[in-house]
Coordinates of C-alpha atoms and ligand atoms in Angstrom, one line a residue:
X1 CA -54.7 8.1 21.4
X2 CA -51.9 6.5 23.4
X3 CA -48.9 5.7 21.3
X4 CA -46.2 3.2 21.3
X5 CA -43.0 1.7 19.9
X6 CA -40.0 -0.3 20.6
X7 CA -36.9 0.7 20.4
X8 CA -33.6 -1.7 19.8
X9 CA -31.1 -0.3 22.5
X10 CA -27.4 -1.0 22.2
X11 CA -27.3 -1.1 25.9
X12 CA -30.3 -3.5 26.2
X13 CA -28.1 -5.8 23.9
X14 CA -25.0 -5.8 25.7
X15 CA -26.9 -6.4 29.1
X16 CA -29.1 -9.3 27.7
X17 CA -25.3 -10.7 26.5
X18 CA -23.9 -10.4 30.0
X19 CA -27.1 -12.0 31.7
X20 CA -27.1 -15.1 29.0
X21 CA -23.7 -15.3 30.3
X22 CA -24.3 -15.4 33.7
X23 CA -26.8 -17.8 33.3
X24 CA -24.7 -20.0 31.4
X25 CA -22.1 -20.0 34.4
X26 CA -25.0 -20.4 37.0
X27 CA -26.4 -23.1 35.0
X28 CA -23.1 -25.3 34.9
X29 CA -22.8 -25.0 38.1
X30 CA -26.4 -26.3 39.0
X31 CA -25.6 -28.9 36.9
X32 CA -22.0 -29.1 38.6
X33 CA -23.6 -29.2 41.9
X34 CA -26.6 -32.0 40.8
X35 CA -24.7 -34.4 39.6
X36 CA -23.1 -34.9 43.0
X37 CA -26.7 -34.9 44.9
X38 CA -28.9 -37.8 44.7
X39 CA -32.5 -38.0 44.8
X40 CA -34.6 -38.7 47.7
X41 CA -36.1 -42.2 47.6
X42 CA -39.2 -42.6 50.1
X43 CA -38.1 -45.0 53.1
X44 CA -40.2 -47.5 52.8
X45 CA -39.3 -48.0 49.4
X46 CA -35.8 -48.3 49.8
X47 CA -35.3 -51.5 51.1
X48 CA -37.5 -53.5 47.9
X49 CA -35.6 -50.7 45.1
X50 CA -32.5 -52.5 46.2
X51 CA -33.7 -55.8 46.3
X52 CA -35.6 -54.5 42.3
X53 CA -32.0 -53.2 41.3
X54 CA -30.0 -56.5 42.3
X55 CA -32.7 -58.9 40.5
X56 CA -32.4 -56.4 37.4
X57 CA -30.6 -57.7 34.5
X58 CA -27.0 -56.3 34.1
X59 CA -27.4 -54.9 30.2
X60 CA -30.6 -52.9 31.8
X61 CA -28.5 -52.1 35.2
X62 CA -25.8 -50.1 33.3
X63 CA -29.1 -47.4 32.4
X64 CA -29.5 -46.7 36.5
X65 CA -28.6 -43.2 36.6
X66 CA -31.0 -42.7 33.9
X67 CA -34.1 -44.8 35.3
X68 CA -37.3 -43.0 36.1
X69 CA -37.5 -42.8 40.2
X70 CA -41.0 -42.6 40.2
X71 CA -44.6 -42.6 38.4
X72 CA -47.2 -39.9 37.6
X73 CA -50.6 -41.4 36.7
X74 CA -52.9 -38.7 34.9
X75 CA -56.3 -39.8 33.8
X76 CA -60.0 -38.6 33.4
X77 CA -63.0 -40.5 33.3
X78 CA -66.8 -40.4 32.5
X79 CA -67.7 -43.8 33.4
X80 CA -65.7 -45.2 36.2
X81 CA -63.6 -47.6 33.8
X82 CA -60.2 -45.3 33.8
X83 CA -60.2 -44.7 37.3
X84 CA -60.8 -48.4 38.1
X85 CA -57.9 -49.0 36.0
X86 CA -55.6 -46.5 37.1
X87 CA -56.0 -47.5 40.9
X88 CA -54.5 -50.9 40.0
X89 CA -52.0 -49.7 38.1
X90 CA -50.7 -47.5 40.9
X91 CA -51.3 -49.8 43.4
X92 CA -48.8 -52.7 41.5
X93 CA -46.1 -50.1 40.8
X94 CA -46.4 -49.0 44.8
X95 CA -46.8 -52.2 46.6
X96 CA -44.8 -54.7 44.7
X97 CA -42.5 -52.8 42.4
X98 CA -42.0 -50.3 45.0
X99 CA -41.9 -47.2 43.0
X100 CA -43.4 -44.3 44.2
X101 CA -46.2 -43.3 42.2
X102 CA -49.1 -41.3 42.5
X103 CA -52.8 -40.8 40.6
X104 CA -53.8 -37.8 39.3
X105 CA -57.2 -36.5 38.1
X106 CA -57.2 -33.9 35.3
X107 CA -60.0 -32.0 36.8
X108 CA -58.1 -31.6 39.4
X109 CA -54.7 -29.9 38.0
X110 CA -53.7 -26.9 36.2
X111 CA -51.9 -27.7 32.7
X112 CA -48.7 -26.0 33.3
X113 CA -48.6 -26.9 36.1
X114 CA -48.7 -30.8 34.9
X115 CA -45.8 -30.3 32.6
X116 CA -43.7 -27.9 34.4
X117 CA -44.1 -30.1 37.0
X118 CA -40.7 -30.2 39.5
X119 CA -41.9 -34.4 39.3
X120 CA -41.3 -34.4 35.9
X121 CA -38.1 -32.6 36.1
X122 CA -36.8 -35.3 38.7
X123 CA -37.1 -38.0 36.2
X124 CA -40.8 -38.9 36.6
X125 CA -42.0 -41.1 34.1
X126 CA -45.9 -39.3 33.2
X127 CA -48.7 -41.6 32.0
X128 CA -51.3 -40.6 30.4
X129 CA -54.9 -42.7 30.3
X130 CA -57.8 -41.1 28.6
X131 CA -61.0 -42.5 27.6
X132 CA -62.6 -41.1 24.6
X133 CA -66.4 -40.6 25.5
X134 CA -69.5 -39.4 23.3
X135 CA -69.2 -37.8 19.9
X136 CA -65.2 -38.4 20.0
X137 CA -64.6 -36.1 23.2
X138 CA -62.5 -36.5 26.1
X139 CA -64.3 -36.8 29.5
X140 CA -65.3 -33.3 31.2
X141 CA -62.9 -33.6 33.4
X142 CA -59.5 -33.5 30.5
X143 CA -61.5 -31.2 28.3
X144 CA -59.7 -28.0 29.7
X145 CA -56.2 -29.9 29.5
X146 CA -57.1 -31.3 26.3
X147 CA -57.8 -28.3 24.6
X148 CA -54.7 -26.3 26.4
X149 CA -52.5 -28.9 24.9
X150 CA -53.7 -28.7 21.5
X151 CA -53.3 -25.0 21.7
X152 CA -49.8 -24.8 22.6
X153 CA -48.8 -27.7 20.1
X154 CA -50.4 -25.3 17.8
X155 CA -49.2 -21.9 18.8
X156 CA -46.3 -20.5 17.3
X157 CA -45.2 -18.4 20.4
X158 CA -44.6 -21.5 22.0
X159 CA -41.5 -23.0 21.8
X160 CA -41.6 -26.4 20.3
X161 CA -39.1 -27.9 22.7
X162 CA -41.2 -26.5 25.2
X163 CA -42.0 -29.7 27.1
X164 CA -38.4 -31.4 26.3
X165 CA -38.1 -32.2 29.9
X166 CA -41.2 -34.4 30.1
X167 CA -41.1 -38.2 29.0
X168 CA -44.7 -39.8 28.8
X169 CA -46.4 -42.7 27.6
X170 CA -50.4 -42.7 26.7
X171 CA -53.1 -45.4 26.8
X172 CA -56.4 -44.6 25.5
X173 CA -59.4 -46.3 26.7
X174 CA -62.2 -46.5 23.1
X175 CA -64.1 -48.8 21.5
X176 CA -63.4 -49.4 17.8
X177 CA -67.3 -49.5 17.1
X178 CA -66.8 -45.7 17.0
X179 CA -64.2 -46.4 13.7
X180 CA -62.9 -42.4 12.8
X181 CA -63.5 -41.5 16.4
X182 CA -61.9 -44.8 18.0
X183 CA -59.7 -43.5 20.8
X184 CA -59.5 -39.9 18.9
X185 CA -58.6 -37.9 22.4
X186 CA -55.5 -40.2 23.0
X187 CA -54.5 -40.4 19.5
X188 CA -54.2 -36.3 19.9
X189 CA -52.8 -35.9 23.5
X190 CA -49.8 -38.6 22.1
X191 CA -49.2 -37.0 19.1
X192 CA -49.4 -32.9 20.8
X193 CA -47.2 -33.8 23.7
X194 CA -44.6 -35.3 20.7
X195 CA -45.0 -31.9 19.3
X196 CA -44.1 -29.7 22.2
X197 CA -40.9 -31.9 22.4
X198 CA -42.1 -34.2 25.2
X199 CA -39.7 -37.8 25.0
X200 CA -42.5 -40.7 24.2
X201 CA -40.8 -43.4 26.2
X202 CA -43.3 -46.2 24.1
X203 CA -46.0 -46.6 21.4
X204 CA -49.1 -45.1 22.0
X205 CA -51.6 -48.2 23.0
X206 CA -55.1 -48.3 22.3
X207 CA -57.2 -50.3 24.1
X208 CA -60.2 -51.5 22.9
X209 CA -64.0 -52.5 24.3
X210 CA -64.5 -54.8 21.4
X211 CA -63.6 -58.1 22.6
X212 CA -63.6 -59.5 19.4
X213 CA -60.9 -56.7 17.8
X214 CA -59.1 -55.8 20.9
X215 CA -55.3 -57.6 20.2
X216 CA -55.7 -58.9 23.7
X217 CA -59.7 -60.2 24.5
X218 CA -60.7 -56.9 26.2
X219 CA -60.1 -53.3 27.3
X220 CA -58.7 -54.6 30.9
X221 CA -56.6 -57.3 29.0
X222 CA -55.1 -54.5 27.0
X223 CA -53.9 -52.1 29.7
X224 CA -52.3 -55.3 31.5
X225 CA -50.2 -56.1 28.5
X226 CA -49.8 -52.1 28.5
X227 CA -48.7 -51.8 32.7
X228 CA -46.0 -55.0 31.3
X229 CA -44.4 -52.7 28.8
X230 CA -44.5 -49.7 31.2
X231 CA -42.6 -51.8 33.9
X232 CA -39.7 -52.3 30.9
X233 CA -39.8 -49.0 30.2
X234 CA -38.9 -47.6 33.6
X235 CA -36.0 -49.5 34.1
X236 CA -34.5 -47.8 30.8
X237 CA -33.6 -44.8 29.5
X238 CA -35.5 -41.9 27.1
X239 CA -34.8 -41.7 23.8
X240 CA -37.6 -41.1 21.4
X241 CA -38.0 -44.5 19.8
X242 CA -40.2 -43.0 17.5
X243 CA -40.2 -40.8 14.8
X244 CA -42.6 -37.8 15.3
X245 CA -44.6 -37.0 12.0
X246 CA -45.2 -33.2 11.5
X247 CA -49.1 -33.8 10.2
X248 CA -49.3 -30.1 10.0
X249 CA -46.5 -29.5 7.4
X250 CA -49.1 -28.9 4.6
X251 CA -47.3 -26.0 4.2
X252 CA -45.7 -24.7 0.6
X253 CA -42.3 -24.0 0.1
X254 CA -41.2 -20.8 -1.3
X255 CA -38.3 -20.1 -3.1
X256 CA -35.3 -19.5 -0.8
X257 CA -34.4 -16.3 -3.4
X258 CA -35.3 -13.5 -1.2
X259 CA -35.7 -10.9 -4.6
X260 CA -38.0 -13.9 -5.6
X261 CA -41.2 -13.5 -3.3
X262 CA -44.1 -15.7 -5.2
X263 CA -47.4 -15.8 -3.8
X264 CA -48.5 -18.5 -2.4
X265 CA -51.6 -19.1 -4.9
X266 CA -48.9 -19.1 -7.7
X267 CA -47.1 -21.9 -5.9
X268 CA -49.8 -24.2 -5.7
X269 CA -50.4 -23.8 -8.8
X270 CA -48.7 -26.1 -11.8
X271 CA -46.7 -23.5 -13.7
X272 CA -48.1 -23.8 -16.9
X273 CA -51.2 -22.1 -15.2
X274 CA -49.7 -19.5 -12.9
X275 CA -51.5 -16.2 -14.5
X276 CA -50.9 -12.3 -13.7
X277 CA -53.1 -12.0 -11.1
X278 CA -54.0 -8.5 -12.2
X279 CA -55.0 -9.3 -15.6
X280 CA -57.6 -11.4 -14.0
X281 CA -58.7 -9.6 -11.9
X282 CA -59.1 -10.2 -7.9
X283 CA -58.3 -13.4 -6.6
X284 CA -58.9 -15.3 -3.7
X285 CA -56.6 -14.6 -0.8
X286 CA -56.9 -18.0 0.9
X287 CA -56.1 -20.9 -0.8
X288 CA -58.0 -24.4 0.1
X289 CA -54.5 -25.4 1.6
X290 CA -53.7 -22.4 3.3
X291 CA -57.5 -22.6 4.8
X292 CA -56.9 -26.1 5.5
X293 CA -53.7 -25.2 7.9
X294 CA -55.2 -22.2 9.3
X295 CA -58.1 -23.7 10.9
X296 CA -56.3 -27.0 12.0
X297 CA -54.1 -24.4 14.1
X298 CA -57.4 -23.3 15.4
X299 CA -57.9 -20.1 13.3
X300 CA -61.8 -19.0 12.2
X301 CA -61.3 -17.6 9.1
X302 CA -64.1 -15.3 8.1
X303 CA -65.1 -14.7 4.5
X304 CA -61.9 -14.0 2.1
X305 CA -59.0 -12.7 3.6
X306 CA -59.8 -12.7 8.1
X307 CA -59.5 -14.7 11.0
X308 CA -60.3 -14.6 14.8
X309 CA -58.1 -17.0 17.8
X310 CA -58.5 -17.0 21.3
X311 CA -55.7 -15.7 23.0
X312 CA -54.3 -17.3 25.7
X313 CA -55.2 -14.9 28.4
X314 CA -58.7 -14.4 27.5
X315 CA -58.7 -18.4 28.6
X316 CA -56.7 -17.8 31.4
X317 CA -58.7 -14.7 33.3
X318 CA -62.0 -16.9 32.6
X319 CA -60.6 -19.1 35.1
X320 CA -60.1 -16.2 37.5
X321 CA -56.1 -16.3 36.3
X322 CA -53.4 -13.7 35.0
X323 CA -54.8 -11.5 31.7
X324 CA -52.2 -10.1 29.6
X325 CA -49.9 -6.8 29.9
X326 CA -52.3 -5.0 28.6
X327 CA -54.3 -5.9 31.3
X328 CA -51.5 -4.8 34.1
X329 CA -50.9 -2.0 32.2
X330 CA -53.8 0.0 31.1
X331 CA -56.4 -2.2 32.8
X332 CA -58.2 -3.9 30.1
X333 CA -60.0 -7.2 30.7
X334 CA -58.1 -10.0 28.8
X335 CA -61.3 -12.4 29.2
X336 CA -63.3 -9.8 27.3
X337 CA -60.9 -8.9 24.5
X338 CA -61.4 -10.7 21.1
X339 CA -58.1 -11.1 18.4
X340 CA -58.4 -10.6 15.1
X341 CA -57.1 -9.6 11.8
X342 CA -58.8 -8.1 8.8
X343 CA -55.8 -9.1 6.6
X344 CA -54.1 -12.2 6.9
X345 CA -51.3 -11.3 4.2
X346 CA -48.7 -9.2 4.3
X347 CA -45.8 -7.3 3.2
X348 CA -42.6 -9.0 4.9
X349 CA -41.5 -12.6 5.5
X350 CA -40.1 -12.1 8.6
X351 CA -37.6 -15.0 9.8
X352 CA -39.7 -15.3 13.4
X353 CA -43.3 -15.3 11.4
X354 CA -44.7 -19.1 12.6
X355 CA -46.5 -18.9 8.9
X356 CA -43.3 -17.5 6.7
X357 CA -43.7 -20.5 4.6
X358 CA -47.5 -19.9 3.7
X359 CA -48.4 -16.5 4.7
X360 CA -50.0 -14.7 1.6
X361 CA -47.4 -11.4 0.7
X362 CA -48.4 -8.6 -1.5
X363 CA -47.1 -4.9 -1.6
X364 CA -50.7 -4.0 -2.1
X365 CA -54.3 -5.2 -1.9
X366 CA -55.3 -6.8 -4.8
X367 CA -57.4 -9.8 -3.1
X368 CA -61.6 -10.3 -3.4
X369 CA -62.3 -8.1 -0.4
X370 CA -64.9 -8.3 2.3
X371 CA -66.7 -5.1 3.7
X372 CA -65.6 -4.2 7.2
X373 CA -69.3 -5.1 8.6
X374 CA -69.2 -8.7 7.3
X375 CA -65.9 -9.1 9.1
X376 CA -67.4 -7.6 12.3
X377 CA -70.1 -9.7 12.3
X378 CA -68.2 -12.6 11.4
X379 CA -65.3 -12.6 14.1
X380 CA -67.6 -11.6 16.9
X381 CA -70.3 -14.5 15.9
X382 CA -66.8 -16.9 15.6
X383 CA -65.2 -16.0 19.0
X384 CA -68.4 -15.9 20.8
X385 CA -68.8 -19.4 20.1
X386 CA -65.1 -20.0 21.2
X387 CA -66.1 -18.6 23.7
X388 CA -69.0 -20.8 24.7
X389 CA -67.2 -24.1 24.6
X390 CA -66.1 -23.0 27.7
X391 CA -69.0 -23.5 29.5
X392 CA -69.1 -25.7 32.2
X393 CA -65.5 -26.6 32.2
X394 CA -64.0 -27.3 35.0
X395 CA -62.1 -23.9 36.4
X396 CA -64.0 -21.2 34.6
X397 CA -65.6 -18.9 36.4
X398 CA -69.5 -18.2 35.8
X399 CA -69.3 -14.6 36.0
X400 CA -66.2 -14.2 34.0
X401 CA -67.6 -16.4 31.6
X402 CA -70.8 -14.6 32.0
X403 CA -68.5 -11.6 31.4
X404 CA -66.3 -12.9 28.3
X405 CA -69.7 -12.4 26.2
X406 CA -69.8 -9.3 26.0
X407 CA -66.3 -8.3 23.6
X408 CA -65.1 -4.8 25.5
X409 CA -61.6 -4.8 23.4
X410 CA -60.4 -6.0 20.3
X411 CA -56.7 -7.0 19.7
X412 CA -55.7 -6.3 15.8
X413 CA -53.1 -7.7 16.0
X414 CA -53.5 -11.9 15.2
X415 CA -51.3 -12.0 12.2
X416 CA -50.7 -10.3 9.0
X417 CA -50.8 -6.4 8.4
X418 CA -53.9 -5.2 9.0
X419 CA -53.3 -1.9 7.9
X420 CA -53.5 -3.3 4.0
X421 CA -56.9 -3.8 4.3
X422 CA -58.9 -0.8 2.4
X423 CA -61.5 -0.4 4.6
X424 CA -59.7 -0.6 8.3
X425 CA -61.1 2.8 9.2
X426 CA -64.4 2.1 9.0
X427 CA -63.9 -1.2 10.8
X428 CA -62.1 0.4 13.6
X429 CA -64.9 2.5 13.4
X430 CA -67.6 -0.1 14.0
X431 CA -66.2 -1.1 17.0
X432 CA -65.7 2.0 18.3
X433 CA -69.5 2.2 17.8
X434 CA -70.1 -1.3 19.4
X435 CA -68.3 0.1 22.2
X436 CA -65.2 -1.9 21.8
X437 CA -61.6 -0.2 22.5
X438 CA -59.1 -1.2 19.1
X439 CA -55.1 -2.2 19.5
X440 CA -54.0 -1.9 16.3
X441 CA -50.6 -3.0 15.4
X442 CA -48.7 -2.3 12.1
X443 CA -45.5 -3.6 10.8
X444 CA -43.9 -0.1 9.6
X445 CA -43.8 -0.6 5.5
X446 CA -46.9 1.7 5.5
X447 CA -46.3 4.8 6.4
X448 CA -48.9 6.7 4.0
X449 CA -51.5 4.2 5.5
X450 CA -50.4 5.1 8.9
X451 CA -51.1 8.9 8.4
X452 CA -54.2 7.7 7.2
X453 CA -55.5 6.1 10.2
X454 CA -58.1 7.4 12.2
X455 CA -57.4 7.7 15.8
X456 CA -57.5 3.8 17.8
X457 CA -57.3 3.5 21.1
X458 CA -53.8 2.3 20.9
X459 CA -51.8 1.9 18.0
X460 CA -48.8 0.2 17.5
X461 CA -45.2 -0.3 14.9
X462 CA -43.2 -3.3 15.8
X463 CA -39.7 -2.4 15.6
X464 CA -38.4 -5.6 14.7
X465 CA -34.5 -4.0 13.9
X466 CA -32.7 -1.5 14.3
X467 CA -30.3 -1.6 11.5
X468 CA -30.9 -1.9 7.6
X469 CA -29.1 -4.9 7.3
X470 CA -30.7 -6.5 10.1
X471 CA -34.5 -5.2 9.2
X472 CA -33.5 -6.9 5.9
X473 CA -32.1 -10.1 7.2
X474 CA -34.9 -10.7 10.0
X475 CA -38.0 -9.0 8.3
X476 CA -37.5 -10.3 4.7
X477 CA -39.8 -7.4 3.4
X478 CA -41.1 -7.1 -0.3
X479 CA -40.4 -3.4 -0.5
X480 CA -37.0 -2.7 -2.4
X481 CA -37.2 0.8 -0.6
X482 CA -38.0 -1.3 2.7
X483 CA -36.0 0.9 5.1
X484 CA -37.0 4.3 3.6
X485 CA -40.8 3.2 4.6
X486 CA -39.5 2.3 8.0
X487 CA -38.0 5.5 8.7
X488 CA -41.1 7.3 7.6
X489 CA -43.6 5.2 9.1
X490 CA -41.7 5.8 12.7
X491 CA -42.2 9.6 11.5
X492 CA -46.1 8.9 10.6
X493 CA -46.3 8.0 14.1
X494 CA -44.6 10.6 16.1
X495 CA -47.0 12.9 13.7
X496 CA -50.0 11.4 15.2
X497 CA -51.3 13.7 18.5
X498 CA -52.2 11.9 21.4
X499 CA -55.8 12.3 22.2
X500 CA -57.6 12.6 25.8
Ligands
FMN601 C1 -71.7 -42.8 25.5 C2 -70.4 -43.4 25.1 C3 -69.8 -42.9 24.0 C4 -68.5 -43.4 23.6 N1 -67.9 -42.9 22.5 C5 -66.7 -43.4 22.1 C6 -66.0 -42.9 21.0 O1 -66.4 -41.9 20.3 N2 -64.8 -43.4 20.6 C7 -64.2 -44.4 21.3 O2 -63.2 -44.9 21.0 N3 -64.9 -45.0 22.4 C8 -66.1 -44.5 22.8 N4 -66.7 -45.0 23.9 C9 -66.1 -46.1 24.7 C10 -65.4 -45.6 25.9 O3 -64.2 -45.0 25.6 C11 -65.2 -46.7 26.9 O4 -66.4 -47.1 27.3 C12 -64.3 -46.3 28.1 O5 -64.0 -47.4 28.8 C13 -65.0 -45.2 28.9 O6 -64.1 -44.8 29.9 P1 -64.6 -44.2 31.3 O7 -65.5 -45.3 31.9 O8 -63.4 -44.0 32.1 O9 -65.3 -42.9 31.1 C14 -68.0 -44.5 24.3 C15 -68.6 -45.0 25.4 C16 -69.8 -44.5 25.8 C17 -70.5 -45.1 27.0
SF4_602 S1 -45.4 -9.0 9.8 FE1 -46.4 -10.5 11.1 S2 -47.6 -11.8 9.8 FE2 -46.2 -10.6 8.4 S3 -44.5 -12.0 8.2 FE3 -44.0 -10.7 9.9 S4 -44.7 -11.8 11.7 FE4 -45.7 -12.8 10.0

């Protein structure tokens, strides 16, 4: 067995002080230095900007240094009618408004590299134009963006300010015939662009098929009228017009009394009819609401108390791209390793948790519990179908999708503690048997637990502090004796032998 910890070092701190620093410096002088530069403007274009600028109306001319210098068109079509659409949009916005712009297929682009885009850091304005096709879905062609977007809107590691830099406008192309799925794939692109902090420079517009509900006679009618408020739009500057509504904040709060941890099936709960949960007996770990916000943030939850996501870089190697560290490390193959936990509660709150205002805590298991097979079962049954929405989309790679079915390493490590769960042995064991290597990762308040642990192929404490104070502060832990378990789990683990 190979272990590993982190450890807090004073000198890591002072460096990572003295680079923020000198990043700081480095980045005012960039800015320093970019204010005095101008941006390139294509030749040919020149000559009709300065003739746009000198026809522009003065209140709108004062916003010049914050107009958008040019115009990224992404769409993706099924049927022809976005494409048809798009070409004239970028063809008025050339030829007579003289602004450079440019169409871009989805199928054609790699997500980040859409919003990281050094376009859209030069102040291009990105538009968006998606159809929504058969059974709700965006064309093949967007269905790898569409799905990367609503990951990272979802994903806590992701910074929510993430896309801060990108301002963007959608139109979706839909016919209201299909009522709960009319223009569905715009309606989420608009809405998972606001959440990663992108600047919506207008509504989102739907356009309609049905000539007889369409606020404008027709689907064509509709993106004119749209193309007339885009041409506003880029002679003005980005402020986010409108508000952006957290539809995900179904979560509870807790009490902000750190002594006064209440689980979150309590909470929900009217007070009269909160109960001792052990006079009753074992209850339910997931609530309907906490299930309900779990699997919109595109969690399978399996049975009572698991759950299975696919990471990020078992996606990423299917298309042939970079796996994880793990992967440049020991070699593993991040398109054939599945991540899962047997326990999504826990015994901390920690500040950085992405779930600290719904995650179930305990100090012990006292949940309905599943046996370790069921889970198995369940989370490879779940991510193999994951999985298998990746067929056929553009960018993966038939043999490493080929590949990606058959699970070679499991990740325990999703969320939660999933040392708490009675049975982990055995279920480490069962993979072991299936022939699957297990990461297992612990959060260092169960040091008896630890010792307890069969040997993994890797095992894991996150070190989140390396002061009492701080562990307190940034960990939140329901142990009173929360630093004494620390200290002995870190011992638990320099027990453990390494094993060839
Ligand atoms: C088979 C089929 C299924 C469709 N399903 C939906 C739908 O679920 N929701 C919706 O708003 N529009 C739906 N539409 C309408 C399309 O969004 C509309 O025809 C659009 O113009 C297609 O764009 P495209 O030609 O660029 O692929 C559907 C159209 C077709 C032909
Ligand atoms: S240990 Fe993990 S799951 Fe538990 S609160 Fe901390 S970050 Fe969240």
């Amino acid at each position: 067995m190979m272990l590993e910890f982190l450890l807090s070092i004073n000198f890591l701190g002072h460096f990572l002080i003295a680079s923020v620093i000198a990043l700081l410096i480095f980045k005012n002088f960039c800015n320093l230095y970019s204010a005095e530069t101008s941006e390139p403007i294509l030749p040919t274009a020149k000559r009709q900007q300065k003739e746009n600028e000198r026809q522009r109306p003065q209140s709108l001319y004062r916003n010049i240094d914050t107009n958008f210098r040019c115009i990224e068109v992404y769409f993706a079509t099924e049927y022809g009618n976005t494409k048809k659409l798009c070409e004239k949009l970028v063809e008025y916005f050339t030829t007579t408004k003289s602004i450079d712009s440019v169409l871009i297929d989805l199928s054609n682009i790699e997500p980040e590299d859409v919003l990281h885009s050094k376009n859209a850091q030069r102040k291009c304005l990105s538009l968006f134009v998606l159809p929504t096709v058969t059974d709700g879905q965006p064309p093949k062609a967007a269905k790898w963006f569409c799905k990367w977007l609503s990951d990272a809107a979802t994903d806590f590691r992701i910074d929510k300010q993430s896309q801060a830099h990108v301002s963007y406008a959608v139109f979706g192309l839909g016919n209201s015939v299909y009522a709960e799925n009319f223009n569905i794939v715009a309606k989420e692109v608009d809405e998972n662009l606001a959440q990663l902090g992108a600047c919506r420079v207008c509504k989102l517009t739907l356009g309609d098929e049905d000539t007889s509900e369409s606020q404008n006679g027709g689907l064509e009618a509709d993106f004119d009228a749209w193309t007339k408020v885009i041409e506003n739009v880029v002679w003005s500057q980005c402020t986010p017009p409108y508000e952006v509504l957290d539809t995900r904040a179904n979560e509870v709060e807790t009490s902000s009394e750190e002594e006064d941890v209440v689980d979150i099936e309590d909470l929900v709960k009217p007070k009269s009819k909160r109960t001792n949960s052990k006079s009753e007996g074992a209850k339910e770990m997931i609530t309907p609401q906490l299930r309900g916000v779990l699997t919109k943030q595109g969690y399978k939850l399996i049975g009572f108390h698991s759950g299975v996501k696919l990471c990020r870089w078992t996606k990423s190697m299917m298309r042939g791209r970079g796996g994880c560290y793990k992967h440049t490390f020991y070699g593993i193959e991040s398109h054939r390793c599945m991540e899962t936990t047997p326990s999504l509660a826990c015994a901390n709150k920690c500040v950085f948790c992405w779930r600290h205002h719904s995650n179930p805590v305990g100090t012990e298991w006292k949940w309905k519990m599943d046996d370790a097979n069921t889970i198995l079962r369940g989370a490879l049954e779940n991510h193999y179908n994951m999985i298998k929405e990746f067929k056929g989309v553009p960018g993966v790679l038939p043999e490493k999708f080929a590949e990606a079915l058959a699970v070679k390493h499991c990740a325990l490590s999703l969320v939660g503690e999933p040392i708490m769960y009675p049975e982990i042995n055995k279920f480490c064991r069962l993979l072991h048997e299936e022939g699957i290597s297990t990461f297992l990762v612990t959060n260092a308040q169960f040091p008896e637990a630890i010792r307890a642990m069969d040997p993994v192929t890797q095992l894991y404490v996150s070190v989140d502090a390396s002061t009492k104070e701080s562990l307190k502060k940034i960990d939140r832990p329901l142990f009173k004796d929360f630093w004494e378990r620390f200290i002995d789990s870190l011992k638990a683990l320099s027990e453990k032998t390494v094993q060839p």
